mmCIF file of C-alpha atoms in Angstrom:
data_model
loop_
_atom_site.group_PDB
_atom_site.id
_atom_site.type_symbol
_atom_site.label_atom_id
_atom_site.label_comp_id
_atom_site.label_asym_id
_atom_site.label_seq_id
_atom_site.Cartn_x
_atom_site.Cartn_y
_atom_site.Cartn_z
ATOM 1 C CA MET A 1 -13.884 34.575 32.977
ATOM 2 C CA ILE A 2 -10.642 33.417 31.359
ATOM 3 C CA LYS A 3 -10.333 30.367 33.585
ATOM 4 C CA PRO A 4 -13.634 28.668 32.480
ATOM 5 C CA VAL A 5 -12.755 29.305 28.804
ATOM 6 C CA MET A 6 -9.318 27.740 29.309
ATOM 7 C CA ILE A 7 -10.869 24.706 30.982
ATOM 8 C CA VAL A 8 -13.361 24.244 28.150
ATOM 9 C CA LEU A 9 -10.620 24.613 25.525
ATOM 10 C CA THR A 10 -8.376 22.157 27.366
ATOM 11 C CA VAL A 11 -11.161 19.575 27.612
ATOM 12 C CA LEU A 12 -11.935 20.065 23.917
ATOM 13 C CA LEU A 13 -8.261 19.621 23.043
ATOM 14 C CA ILE A 14 -8.070 16.415 25.091
ATOM 15 C CA LEU A 15 -11.178 15.016 23.394
ATOM 16 C CA LEU A 16 -9.835 15.803 19.940
ATOM 17 C CA GLN A 17 -6.461 14.276 20.764
ATOM 18 C CA TYR A 18 -8.159 11.147 22.112
ATOM 19 C CA ARG A 19 -10.104 10.752 18.886
ATOM 20 C CA LEU A 20 -6.981 11.253 16.784
ATOM 21 C CA TRP A 21 -4.708 8.810 18.639
ATOM 22 C CA LEU A 22 -6.957 6.174 20.192
ATOM 23 C CA SER A 23 -10.316 5.894 18.446
ATOM 24 C CA HIS A 24 -11.099 3.222 15.859
ATOM 25 C CA ASP A 25 -11.119 5.725 12.994
ATOM 26 C CA GLY A 26 -7.995 7.609 14.044
ATOM 27 C CA LEU A 27 -4.302 7.157 13.456
ATOM 28 C CA PRO A 28 -4.147 3.369 14.069
ATOM 29 C CA SER A 29 -6.738 2.839 11.363
ATOM 30 C CA LEU A 30 -4.800 5.068 8.985
ATOM 31 C CA LEU A 31 -1.583 3.129 9.586
ATOM 32 C CA ARG A 32 -3.404 -0.182 9.058
ATOM 33 C CA LEU A 33 -4.805 1.087 5.755
ATOM 34 C CA HIS A 34 -1.366 2.224 4.581
ATOM 35 C CA HIS A 35 -0.006 -1.237 5.348
ATOM 36 C CA GLN A 36 -2.834 -2.885 3.391
ATOM 37 C CA VAL A 37 -2.256 -0.583 0.416
ATOM 38 C CA GLU A 38 1.469 -1.425 0.329
ATOM 39 C CA LYS A 39 0.716 -5.154 0.509
ATOM 40 C CA GLN A 40 -1.814 -4.843 -2.305
ATOM 41 C CA LYS A 41 0.704 -2.947 -4.467
ATOM 42 C CA ILE A 42 3.216 -5.773 -4.031
ATOM 43 C CA ASP A 43 0.560 -8.366 -4.897
ATOM 44 C CA ASN A 44 -0.456 -6.349 -7.959
ATOM 45 C CA GLU A 45 3.147 -6.131 -9.189
ATOM 46 C CA LYS A 46 3.516 -9.919 -8.916
ATOM 47 C CA LEU A 47 0.283 -10.453 -10.823
ATOM 48 C CA ILE A 48 1.266 -7.964 -13.530
ATOM 49 C CA GLU A 49 4.569 -9.786 -13.992
ATOM 50 C CA ARG A 50 2.767 -13.135 -14.161
ATOM 51 C CA ASN A 51 0.308 -11.764 -16.729
ATOM 52 C CA GLN A 52 3.172 -10.506 -18.884
ATOM 53 C CA VAL A 53 4.791 -13.961 -18.854
ATOM 54 C CA LEU A 54 1.494 -15.598 -19.766
ATOM 55 C CA ALA A 55 0.829 -13.054 -22.530
ATOM 56 C CA ALA A 56 4.283 -13.721 -23.992
ATOM 57 C CA GLU A 57 3.645 -17.463 -23.859
ATOM 58 C CA VAL A 58 0.270 -17.071 -25.586
ATOM 59 C CA GLN A 59 1.845 -14.911 -28.282
ATOM 60 C CA ASP A 60 4.617 -17.475 -28.760
ATOM 61 C CA LEU A 61 2.089 -20.299 -29.058
ATOM 62 C CA LYS A 62 0.058 -18.318 -31.603
ATOM 63 C CA SER A 63 3.005 -17.272 -33.747
ATOM 64 C CA GLY A 64 5.262 -20.299 -33.997
ATOM 65 C CA LEU A 65 5.212 -24.046 -33.958
ATOM 66 C CA ASP A 66 8.391 -24.403 -31.881
ATOM 67 C CA ALA A 67 6.690 -23.495 -28.622
ATOM 68 C CA LEU A 68 3.715 -25.666 -29.469
ATOM 69 C CA GLU A 69 6.002 -28.593 -30.280
ATOM 70 C CA GLU A 70 7.960 -28.111 -27.050
ATOM 71 C CA ARG A 71 4.755 -28.099 -25.010
ATOM 72 C CA ALA A 72 3.460 -31.221 -26.779
ATOM 73 C CA ARG A 73 6.721 -33.028 -26.041
ATOM 74 C CA SER A 74 7.083 -32.013 -22.410
ATOM 75 C CA GLU A 75 3.465 -32.138 -21.250
ATOM 76 C CA LEU A 76 1.923 -34.780 -23.494
ATOM 77 C CA GLY A 77 4.945 -36.986 -24.212
ATOM 78 C CA MET A 78 4.484 -36.754 -27.971
ATOM 79 C CA VAL A 79 7.222 -37.629 -30.473
ATOM 80 C CA LYS A 80 7.680 -36.946 -34.169
ATOM 81 C CA PRO A 81 7.344 -39.747 -36.687
ATOM 82 C CA GLY A 82 10.668 -41.552 -37.023
ATOM 83 C CA GLU A 83 11.907 -40.524 -33.560
ATOM 84 C CA THR A 84 12.598 -42.988 -30.791
ATOM 85 C CA PHE A 85 11.322 -42.217 -27.317
ATOM 86 C CA PHE A 86 13.546 -43.157 -24.391
ATOM 87 C CA HIS A 87 12.080 -43.041 -20.896
ATOM 88 C CA VAL A 88 14.819 -42.950 -18.268
ATOM 89 C CA ILE A 89 13.823 -44.213 -14.843
ATOM 90 C CA GLU A 90 16.080 -43.152 -12.022
ATOM 91 C CA GLU A 91 16.881 -45.605 -9.279
ATOM 92 C CA THR A 92 15.350 -44.916 -5.917
ATOM 93 C CA ASP A 93 16.995 -45.701 -2.615
ATOM 94 C CA GLU A 94 14.396 -47.919 -1.009
ATOM 95 C CA GLN A 95 15.268 -49.825 2.120
ATOM 96 C CA ASP A 96 13.169 -52.871 2.911
#
């Protein structure tokens, strides 16, 4: 009587262990999900940092003219009245 019960319990244990270690929804899937969560946390931290920089830039543009003037000069090439604009062209090493 004890022997058939032990066989059934052993088979049940093997089946449960198989499902835990080797099935698609077992431990490998859990490890893959943990890896994806860690990667997403890193991506989120980078995006939060980028958003903070952009928010600071927006606040700076709203509050003062210095940032607006700097952006107009660097991106649009604008100058103030009475200023002289010098465009420096660097030499390139071209061989014919």
